[in-house]
Amino acid sequence: MTQEDVKNQIRAAFDHRVAVRVYNEQVIPKEDMEFILDTAWLSPSSVGLEGWRFIVVDKKHIPELSAAIKDLAWGAQPQLDTASHFVLLVAEKNARFDGESMRQSLVRRGITDAEGLESRIKLYQAFQERDMQMADNPRALWDWTAKQTYIAMGNMMTAASMIGIDSCPIEGFNHEVLNQRLAELGWIDLEKEAVATMVSFGYRRKDPKHPRARKPRQEVITWLD
Ligand SMILES: Cc1cc2nc3c(=O)[nH]c(=O)nc-3n(C[C@H](O)[C@H](O)[C@H](O)COP(=O)(O)O)c2cc1C
């Protein structure tokens, strides 16, 4: 395959992807979901923290999810009724420069000696305190990990589209109550984490009625002269 072929394939996947709310009966094969999930797992994260995990809700478990969240997830109504799978993107809370998860991320990347760890942690301290002003603000720390889950979500949606699977990103829900309910189900530990966003997967029931709307390309892409 030439580079042009690859570009065409990627471009076709972007052209085909739309937010699909209503799916047909078809269930996504497990190996295809595993392929999609690989792209979340392998997504980049700031300082390599990987302050996330991905809960896969298959067709068997969607009724349980639906019973717990349907009344507050206004953005997920037809998806909860028809999707083959949901993935809940869970972001770590309180990922401070001096916390265990930060240290573990360094160890994973082969930085294990005391001096190396100390100098990296100092750098992350400056990053979190001086540059991002978030070290002592739990909400800002959570927003930091939460926004990184959207990278994984984007990668999953593109990968899905490349193999003919549709998706819909979903953040239309009451965050606080949804997280409480999922904690009651035992799916998440509210002390440590919370759902940032969700994505549904399946096969579209119909093509969209309207052409996809986008601002003119030149309005959003600026090349400096
Ligand atoms: C971060 C994010 C959150 C979204 N949340 C919802 C949602 O809760 N429910 C929904 O039906 N669509 C949701 N969407 C889909 C958008 O409405 C859709 O992507 C947008 O209108 C552009 O259309 P397209 O994806 O078909 O190109 C969301 C999209 C993004 C990127």
PDB file of C-alpha atoms and ligand atoms in Angstrom:
ATOM      1  CA  MET A   1       0.000   0.000   0.000  1.00  0.00           C
ATOM      2  CA  THR A   2       1.380   3.428  -0.919  1.00  0.00           C
ATOM      3  CA  GLN A   3       1.348   6.410   1.386  1.00  0.00           C
ATOM      4  CA  GLU A   4      -1.385   7.902  -0.826  1.00  0.00           C
ATOM      5  CA  ASP A   5      -3.504   4.784  -0.254  1.00  0.00           C
ATOM      6  CA  VAL A   6      -3.022   5.119   3.494  1.00  0.00           C
ATOM      7  CA  LYS A   7      -3.993   8.801   3.386  1.00  0.00           C
ATOM      8  CA  ASN A   8      -7.075   7.954   1.339  1.00  0.00           C
ATOM      9  CA  GLN A   9      -8.060   5.268   3.816  1.00  0.00           C
ATOM     10  CA  ILE A  10      -7.680   7.599   6.790  1.00  0.00           C
ATOM     11  CA  ARG A  11      -9.482  10.398   5.005  1.00  0.00           C
ATOM     12  CA  ALA A  12     -12.352   8.033   4.104  1.00  0.00           C
ATOM     13  CA  ALA A  13     -12.648   7.036   7.764  1.00  0.00           C
ATOM     14  CA  PHE A  14     -12.891  10.704   8.781  1.00  0.00           C
ATOM     15  CA  ASP A  15     -15.472  11.367   6.055  1.00  0.00           C
ATOM     16  CA  HIS A  16     -17.538   8.385   7.125  1.00  0.00           C
ATOM     17  CA  ARG A  17     -17.449   9.098  10.877  1.00  0.00           C
ATOM     18  CA  VAL A  18     -20.414  10.976  12.201  1.00  0.00           C
ATOM     19  CA  ALA A  19     -21.897  10.969  15.660  1.00  0.00           C
ATOM     20  CA  VAL A  20     -24.267   7.995  15.427  1.00  0.00           C
ATOM     21  CA  ARG A  21     -27.048   7.969  17.993  1.00  0.00           C
ATOM     22  CA  VAL A  22     -29.209   5.077  16.750  1.00  0.00           C
ATOM     23  CA  TYR A  23     -27.619   1.718  16.005  1.00  0.00           C
ATOM     24  CA  ASN A  24     -28.895  -1.485  14.403  1.00  0.00           C
ATOM     25  CA  GLU A  25     -29.026  -4.874  16.148  1.00  0.00           C
ATOM     26  CA  GLN A  26     -25.540  -5.991  15.141  1.00  0.00           C
ATOM     27  CA  VAL A  27     -23.098  -6.676  17.965  1.00  0.00           C
ATOM     28  CA  ILE A  28     -19.428  -5.732  17.545  1.00  0.00           C
ATOM     29  CA  PRO A  29     -17.141  -8.793  17.635  1.00  0.00           C
ATOM     30  CA  LYS A  30     -14.955  -8.897  20.744  1.00  0.00           C
ATOM     31  CA  GLU A  31     -11.736  -8.840  18.718  1.00  0.00           C
ATOM     32  CA  ASP A  32     -12.827  -5.622  16.993  1.00  0.00           C
ATOM     33  CA  MET A  33     -13.562  -4.001  20.372  1.00  0.00           C
ATOM     34  CA  GLU A  34     -10.150  -5.162  21.611  1.00  0.00           C
ATOM     35  CA  PHE A  35      -8.552  -3.520  18.546  1.00  0.00           C
ATOM     36  CA  ILE A  36     -10.393  -0.270  19.279  1.00  0.00           C
ATOM     37  CA  LEU A  37      -9.388  -0.441  22.952  1.00  0.00           C
ATOM     38  CA  ASP A  38      -5.736  -0.924  22.006  1.00  0.00           C
ATOM     39  CA  THR A  39      -5.800   2.576  20.549  1.00  0.00           C
ATOM     40  CA  ALA A  40      -7.026   3.968  23.881  1.00  0.00           C
ATOM     41  CA  TRP A  41      -4.430   2.010  25.804  1.00  0.00           C
ATOM     42  CA  LEU A  42      -1.628   3.199  23.515  1.00  0.00           C
ATOM     43  CA  SER A  43      -2.726   6.853  23.468  1.00  0.00           C
ATOM     44  CA  PRO A  44      -0.293   9.499  24.666  1.00  0.00           C
ATOM     45  CA  SER A  45      -0.713  11.107  28.088  1.00  0.00           C
ATOM     46  CA  SER A  46       0.964  14.072  29.729  1.00  0.00           C
ATOM     47  CA  VAL A  47       4.249  13.070  31.397  1.00  0.00           C
ATOM     48  CA  GLY A  48       3.287   9.471  30.543  1.00  0.00           C
ATOM     49  CA  LEU A  49       0.982   9.375  33.550  1.00  0.00           C
ATOM     50  CA  GLU A  50      -1.788   7.252  31.982  1.00  0.00           C
ATOM     51  CA  GLY A  51      -4.118   8.683  34.602  1.00  0.00           C
ATOM     52  CA  TRP A  52      -7.054   6.801  33.170  1.00  0.00           C
ATOM     53  CA  ARG A  53      -8.826   3.507  32.736  1.00  0.00           C
ATOM     54  CA  PHE A  54     -11.501   2.391  30.336  1.00  0.00           C
ATOM     55  CA  ILE A  55     -14.562   0.450  31.458  1.00  0.00           C
ATOM     56  CA  VAL A  56     -16.075  -1.621  28.668  1.00  0.00           C
ATOM     57  CA  VAL A  57     -19.825  -2.088  28.912  1.00  0.00           C
ATOM     58  CA  ASP A  58     -20.974  -4.771  26.483  1.00  0.00           C
ATOM     59  CA  LYS A  59     -24.516  -5.493  25.299  1.00  0.00           C
ATOM     60  CA  LYS A  60     -25.098  -7.742  28.314  1.00  0.00           C
ATOM     61  CA  HIS A  61     -24.226  -4.950  30.766  1.00  0.00           C
ATOM     62  CA  ILE A  62     -25.818  -1.979  28.968  1.00  0.00           C
ATOM     63  CA  PRO A  63     -29.216  -2.541  30.673  1.00  0.00           C
ATOM     64  CA  GLU A  64     -27.463  -2.188  34.046  1.00  0.00           C
ATOM     65  CA  LEU A  65     -25.768   1.020  32.885  1.00  0.00           C
ATOM     66  CA  SER A  66     -29.033   2.289  31.439  1.00  0.00           C
ATOM     67  CA  ALA A  67     -30.978   1.613  34.647  1.00  0.00           C
ATOM     68  CA  ALA A  68     -28.365   3.554  36.595  1.00  0.00           C
ATOM     69  CA  ILE A  69     -27.939   6.621  34.367  1.00  0.00           C
ATOM     70  CA  LYS A  70     -30.703   7.000  31.789  1.00  0.00           C
ATOM     71  CA  ASP A  71     -32.630   9.625  33.767  1.00  0.00           C
ATOM     72  CA  LEU A  72     -29.596  11.921  33.949  1.00  0.00           C
ATOM     73  CA  ALA A  73     -27.741  11.131  30.718  1.00  0.00           C
ATOM     74  CA  TRP A  74     -29.723  13.330  28.350  1.00  0.00           C
ATOM     75  CA  GLY A  75     -27.042  12.986  25.673  1.00  0.00           C
ATOM     76  CA  ALA A  76     -27.146   9.180  25.651  1.00  0.00           C
ATOM     77  CA  GLN A  77     -30.825   8.303  25.248  1.00  0.00           C
ATOM     78  CA  PRO A  78     -31.021   6.396  21.920  1.00  0.00           C
ATOM     79  CA  GLN A  79     -27.461   5.161  22.359  1.00  0.00           C
ATOM     80  CA  LEU A  80     -28.376   3.454  25.652  1.00  0.00           C
ATOM     81  CA  ASP A  81     -31.276   1.727  23.882  1.00  0.00           C
ATOM     82  CA  THR A  82     -29.406   0.563  20.801  1.00  0.00           C
ATOM     83  CA  ALA A  83     -25.591   0.587  21.092  1.00  0.00           C
ATOM     84  CA  SER A  84     -23.535  -2.585  21.004  1.00  0.00           C
ATOM     85  CA  HIS A  85     -20.948  -1.298  23.493  1.00  0.00           C
ATOM     86  CA  PHE A  86     -20.205   1.694  25.687  1.00  0.00           C
ATOM     87  CA  VAL A  87     -16.768   2.657  26.925  1.00  0.00           C
ATOM     88  CA  LEU A  88     -16.596   4.801  30.065  1.00  0.00           C
ATOM     89  CA  LEU A  89     -13.432   6.903  30.193  1.00  0.00           C
ATOM     90  CA  VAL A  90     -12.391   7.192  33.824  1.00  0.00           C
ATOM     91  CA  ALA A  91      -9.876   9.834  34.912  1.00  0.00           C
ATOM     92  CA  GLU A  92      -7.678   9.671  37.992  1.00  0.00           C
ATOM     93  CA  LYS A  93      -8.213  12.223  40.769  1.00  0.00           C
ATOM     94  CA  ASN A  94      -5.436  14.073  42.585  1.00  0.00           C
ATOM     95  CA  ALA A  95      -2.582  13.039  40.301  1.00  0.00           C
ATOM     96  CA  ARG A  96      -0.121  15.294  42.100  1.00  0.00           C
ATOM     97  CA  PHE A  97       3.580  15.506  41.274  1.00  0.00           C
ATOM     98  CA  ASP A  98       4.409  13.861  44.628  1.00  0.00           C
ATOM     99  CA  GLY A  99       1.787  11.109  44.389  1.00  0.00           C
ATOM    100  CA  GLU A 100       2.292   7.398  43.867  1.00  0.00           C
ATOM    101  CA  SER A 101       0.847   7.311  40.340  1.00  0.00           C
ATOM    102  CA  MET A 102       3.338   9.940  39.191  1.00  0.00           C
ATOM    103  CA  ARG A 103       6.212   7.936  40.697  1.00  0.00           C
ATOM    104  CA  GLN A 104       4.926   4.752  39.063  1.00  0.00           C
ATOM    105  CA  SER A 105       4.804   6.447  35.665  1.00  0.00           C
ATOM    106  CA  LEU A 106       8.495   7.268  36.007  1.00  0.00           C
ATOM    107  CA  VAL A 107       9.360   3.739  37.092  1.00  0.00           C
ATOM    108  CA  ARG A 108       7.451   2.367  34.074  1.00  0.00           C
ATOM    109  CA  ARG A 109       9.661   4.474  31.869  1.00  0.00           C
ATOM    110  CA  GLY A 110      12.805   3.090  33.471  1.00  0.00           C
ATOM    111  CA  ILE A 111      13.593   5.945  35.871  1.00  0.00           C
ATOM    112  CA  THR A 112      14.191   4.041  39.094  1.00  0.00           C
ATOM    113  CA  ASP A 113      17.246   5.575  40.783  1.00  0.00           C
ATOM    114  CA  ALA A 114      16.577   7.990  43.647  1.00  0.00           C
ATOM    115  CA  GLU A 115      18.356  10.903  41.967  1.00  0.00           C
ATOM    116  CA  GLY A 116      16.540  10.491  38.652  1.00  0.00           C
ATOM    117  CA  LEU A 117      13.196  10.207  40.399  1.00  0.00           C
ATOM    118  CA  GLU A 118      13.848  13.274  42.534  1.00  0.00           C
ATOM    119  CA  SER A 119      14.857  15.477  39.621  1.00  0.00           C
ATOM    120  CA  ARG A 120      11.840  14.418  37.520  1.00  0.00           C
ATOM    121  CA  ILE A 121       9.450  14.957  40.422  1.00  0.00           C
ATOM    122  CA  LYS A 122      10.923  18.445  40.937  1.00  0.00           C
ATOM    123  CA  LEU A 123      10.308  19.192  37.279  1.00  0.00           C
ATOM    124  CA  TYR A 124       6.706  17.989  37.561  1.00  0.00           C
ATOM    125  CA  GLN A 125       6.294  20.061  40.710  1.00  0.00           C
ATOM    126  CA  ALA A 126       7.259  23.192  38.773  1.00  0.00           C
ATOM    127  CA  PHE A 127       4.950  22.120  35.950  1.00  0.00           C
ATOM    128  CA  GLN A 128       1.972  21.563  38.253  1.00  0.00           C
ATOM    129  CA  GLU A 129       2.607  24.545  40.565  1.00  0.00           C
ATOM    130  CA  ARG A 130       4.133  27.240  38.403  1.00  0.00           C
ATOM    131  CA  ASP A 131       3.040  26.401  34.854  1.00  0.00           C
ATOM    132  CA  MET A 132      -0.418  24.887  35.328  1.00  0.00           C
ATOM    133  CA  GLN A 133      -1.262  26.230  38.801  1.00  0.00           C
ATOM    134  CA  MET A 134      -3.102  23.082  39.656  1.00  0.00           C
ATOM    135  CA  ALA A 135      -1.132  21.217  42.321  1.00  0.00           C
ATOM    136  CA  ASP A 136      -3.374  22.363  45.175  1.00  0.00           C
ATOM    137  CA  ASN A 137      -6.621  22.472  43.274  1.00  0.00           C
ATOM    138  CA  PRO A 138      -8.356  19.073  43.097  1.00  0.00           C
ATOM    139  CA  ARG A 139     -10.728  20.278  40.392  1.00  0.00           C
ATOM    140  CA  ALA A 140      -7.869  21.506  38.208  1.00  0.00           C
ATOM    141  CA  LEU A 141      -5.958  18.265  38.760  1.00  0.00           C
ATOM    142  CA  TRP A 142      -8.986  16.255  37.735  1.00  0.00           C
ATOM    143  CA  ASP A 143      -9.611  18.443  34.688  1.00  0.00           C
ATOM    144  CA  TRP A 144      -6.016  17.767  33.660  1.00  0.00           C
ATOM    145  CA  THR A 145      -6.428  13.987  33.614  1.00  0.00           C
ATOM    146  CA  ALA A 146     -10.005  14.214  32.318  1.00  0.00           C
ATOM    147  CA  LYS A 147      -9.048  16.211  29.242  1.00  0.00           C
ATOM    148  CA  GLN A 148      -6.417  13.638  28.372  1.00  0.00           C
ATOM    149  CA  THR A 149      -9.082  10.925  28.171  1.00  0.00           C
ATOM    150  CA  TYR A 150     -10.503  12.785  25.178  1.00  0.00           C
ATOM    151  CA  ILE A 151      -7.340  11.949  23.234  1.00  0.00           C
ATOM    152  CA  ALA A 152      -8.030   8.263  23.827  1.00  0.00           C
ATOM    153  CA  MET A 153     -11.666   8.801  22.894  1.00  0.00           C
ATOM    154  CA  GLY A 154     -10.705  10.448  19.591  1.00  0.00           C
ATOM    155  CA  ASN A 155      -8.294   7.659  18.761  1.00  0.00           C
ATOM    156  CA  MET A 156     -10.920   5.003  19.482  1.00  0.00           C
ATOM    157  CA  MET A 157     -13.491   6.739  17.280  1.00  0.00           C
ATOM    158  CA  THR A 158     -11.062   7.019  14.363  1.00  0.00           C
ATOM    159  CA  ALA A 159      -9.900   3.416  14.726  1.00  0.00           C
ATOM    160  CA  ALA A 160     -13.529   2.271  14.883  1.00  0.00           C
ATOM    161  CA  SER A 161     -14.426   4.204  11.759  1.00  0.00           C
ATOM    162  CA  MET A 162     -11.489   2.664   9.912  1.00  0.00           C
ATOM    163  CA  ILE A 163     -12.998  -0.792  10.458  1.00  0.00           C
ATOM    164  CA  GLY A 164     -16.579   0.256   9.698  1.00  0.00           C
ATOM    165  CA  ILE A 165     -17.766   0.719  13.280  1.00  0.00           C
ATOM    166  CA  ASP A 166     -19.758   3.793  14.295  1.00  0.00           C
ATOM    167  CA  SER A 167     -19.554   5.744  17.515  1.00  0.00           C
ATOM    168  CA  CYS A 168     -20.815   8.729  19.457  1.00  0.00           C
ATOM    169  CA  PRO A 169     -18.856  10.705  22.027  1.00  0.00           C
ATOM    170  CA  ILE A 170     -21.074  11.483  25.020  1.00  0.00           C
ATOM    171  CA  GLU A 171     -20.625  14.077  27.727  1.00  0.00           C
ATOM    172  CA  GLY A 172     -24.286  15.079  28.013  1.00  0.00           C
ATOM    173  CA  PHE A 173     -24.944  13.904  31.565  1.00  0.00           C
ATOM    174  CA  ASN A 174     -24.941  15.147  35.134  1.00  0.00           C
ATOM    175  CA  HIS A 175     -21.388  14.319  36.123  1.00  0.00           C
ATOM    176  CA  GLU A 176     -21.794  14.328  39.856  1.00  0.00           C
ATOM    177  CA  VAL A 177     -24.860  12.115  39.987  1.00  0.00           C
ATOM    178  CA  LEU A 178     -23.628   9.745  37.271  1.00  0.00           C
ATOM    179  CA  ASN A 179     -20.419   9.199  39.163  1.00  0.00           C
ATOM    180  CA  GLN A 180     -22.270   8.606  42.425  1.00  0.00           C
ATOM    181  CA  ARG A 181     -24.488   6.029  40.750  1.00  0.00           C
ATOM    182  CA  LEU A 182     -21.548   4.207  39.156  1.00  0.00           C
ATOM    183  CA  ALA A 183     -19.801   4.177  42.512  1.00  0.00           C
ATOM    184  CA  GLU A 184     -22.932   2.579  44.011  1.00  0.00           C
ATOM    185  CA  LEU A 185     -22.727  -0.096  41.308  1.00  0.00           C
ATOM    186  CA  GLY A 186     -19.124  -0.676  42.374  1.00  0.00           C
ATOM    187  CA  TRP A 187     -17.779   0.220  38.904  1.00  0.00           C
ATOM    188  CA  ILE A 188     -15.622   3.131  40.077  1.00  0.00           C
ATOM    189  CA  ASP A 189     -13.918   4.245  43.270  1.00  0.00           C
ATOM    190  CA  LEU A 190     -14.928   7.858  43.847  1.00  0.00           C
ATOM    191  CA  GLU A 191     -12.012   8.421  46.197  1.00  0.00           C
ATOM    192  CA  LYS A 192      -9.593   7.869  43.347  1.00  0.00           C
ATOM    193  CA  GLU A 193     -11.376   8.461  40.038  1.00  0.00           C
ATOM    194  CA  ALA A 194     -14.424   9.657  38.140  1.00  0.00           C
ATOM    195  CA  VAL A 195     -15.935   9.169  34.691  1.00  0.00           C
ATOM    196  CA  ALA A 196     -14.902  12.050  32.435  1.00  0.00           C
ATOM    197  CA  THR A 197     -16.763  11.091  29.282  1.00  0.00           C
ATOM    198  CA  MET A 198     -18.292   8.103  27.521  1.00  0.00           C
ATOM    199  CA  VAL A 199     -18.456   6.777  23.987  1.00  0.00           C
ATOM    200  CA  SER A 200     -20.973   4.434  22.416  1.00  0.00           C
ATOM    201  CA  PHE A 201     -20.147   2.005  19.613  1.00  0.00           C
ATOM    202  CA  GLY A 202     -22.245   0.035  17.142  1.00  0.00           C
ATOM    203  CA  TYR A 203     -23.401   0.030  13.539  1.00  0.00           C
ATOM    204  CA  ARG A 204     -25.561   2.873  12.256  1.00  0.00           C
ATOM    205  CA  ARG A 205     -29.212   2.123  11.601  1.00  0.00           C
ATOM    206  CA  LYS A 206     -29.331   4.769   8.840  1.00  0.00           C
ATOM    207  CA  ASP A 207     -27.070   7.259   7.185  1.00  0.00           C
ATOM    208  CA  PRO A 208     -27.492  10.808   8.531  1.00  0.00           C
ATOM    209  CA  LYS A 209     -30.242  12.875   6.901  1.00  0.00           C
ATOM    210  CA  HIS A 210     -28.206  16.074   6.738  1.00  0.00           C
ATOM    211  CA  PRO A 211     -24.758  16.661   5.278  1.00  0.00           C
ATOM    212  CA  ARG A 212     -22.165  17.110   7.979  1.00  0.00           C
ATOM    213  CA  ALA A 213     -21.743  20.749   9.006  1.00  0.00           C
ATOM    214  CA  ARG A 214     -18.291  22.259   9.402  1.00  0.00           C
ATOM    215  CA  LYS A 215     -17.003  25.840   9.490  1.00  0.00           C
ATOM    216  CA  PRO A 216     -15.099  26.785   6.322  1.00  0.00           C
ATOM    217  CA  ARG A 217     -11.663  25.148   6.487  1.00  0.00           C
ATOM    218  CA  GLN A 218      -9.828  28.459   6.113  1.00  0.00           C
ATOM    219  CA  GLU A 219     -11.648  29.816   9.150  1.00  0.00           C
ATOM    220  CA  VAL A 220     -10.185  27.222  11.487  1.00  0.00           C
ATOM    221  CA  ILE A 221      -6.783  26.539   9.919  1.00  0.00           C
ATOM    222  CA  THR A 222      -4.249  29.348   9.962  1.00  0.00           C
ATOM    223  CA  TRP A 223      -0.908  29.064   8.209  1.00  0.00           C
ATOM    224  CA  LEU A 224       1.505  31.820   9.224  1.00  0.00           C
ATOM    225  CA  ASP A 225       2.948  33.687   6.201  1.00  0.00           C
TER     226      ASP A 225
HETATM  227  C1  LIG B   1     -16.782  15.999  23.590  1.00  0.00           C
HETATM  228  C2  LIG B   1     -18.043  15.687  22.867  1.00  0.00           C
HETATM  229  C3  LIG B   1     -19.186  15.428  23.566  1.00  0.00           C
HETATM  230  C4  LIG B   1     -20.367  15.090  22.904  1.00  0.00           C
HETATM  231  N1  LIG B   1     -21.476  14.752  23.633  1.00  0.00           N
HETATM  232  C5  LIG B   1     -22.570  14.292  22.975  1.00  0.00           C
HETATM  233  C6  LIG B   1     -23.673  13.788  23.698  1.00  0.00           C
HETATM  234  O1  LIG B   1     -23.725  13.796  24.916  1.00  0.00           O
HETATM  235  N2  LIG B   1     -24.704  13.271  23.007  1.00  0.00           N
HETATM  236  C7  LIG B   1     -24.724  13.245  21.632  1.00  0.00           C
HETATM  237  O2  LIG B   1     -25.695  12.735  21.056  1.00  0.00           O
HETATM  238  N3  LIG B   1     -23.686  13.741  20.915  1.00  0.00           N
HETATM  239  C8  LIG B   1     -22.612  14.245  21.557  1.00  0.00           C
HETATM  240  N4  LIG B   1     -21.534  14.698  20.837  1.00  0.00           N
HETATM  241  C9  LIG B   1     -21.578  14.640  19.359  1.00  0.00           C
HETATM  242  C10 LIG B   1     -21.573  16.019  18.723  1.00  0.00           C
HETATM  243  O3  LIG B   1     -22.833  16.607  18.844  1.00  0.00           O
HETATM  244  C11 LIG B   1     -21.136  15.864  17.261  1.00  0.00           C
HETATM  245  O4  LIG B   1     -19.861  15.274  17.234  1.00  0.00           O
HETATM  246  C12 LIG B   1     -21.094  17.196  16.547  1.00  0.00           C
HETATM  247  O5  LIG B   1     -22.389  17.713  16.409  1.00  0.00           O
HETATM  248  C13 LIG B   1     -20.445  17.099  15.171  1.00  0.00           C
HETATM  249  O6  LIG B   1     -21.113  16.153  14.367  1.00  0.00           O
HETATM  250  P1  LIG B   1     -20.379  14.870  13.765  1.00  0.00           P
HETATM  251  O7  LIG B   1     -19.674  14.170  14.907  1.00  0.00           O
HETATM  252  O8  LIG B   1     -21.496  14.021  13.234  1.00  0.00           O
HETATM  253  O9  LIG B   1     -19.419  15.316  12.733  1.00  0.00           O
HETATM  254  C14 LIG B   1     -20.381  15.066  21.489  1.00  0.00           C
HETATM  255  C15 LIG B   1     -19.213  15.371  20.791  1.00  0.00           C
HETATM  256  C16 LIG B   1     -18.054  15.646  21.466  1.00  0.00           C
HETATM  257  C17 LIG B   1     -16.801  15.886  20.682  1.00  0.00           C
END
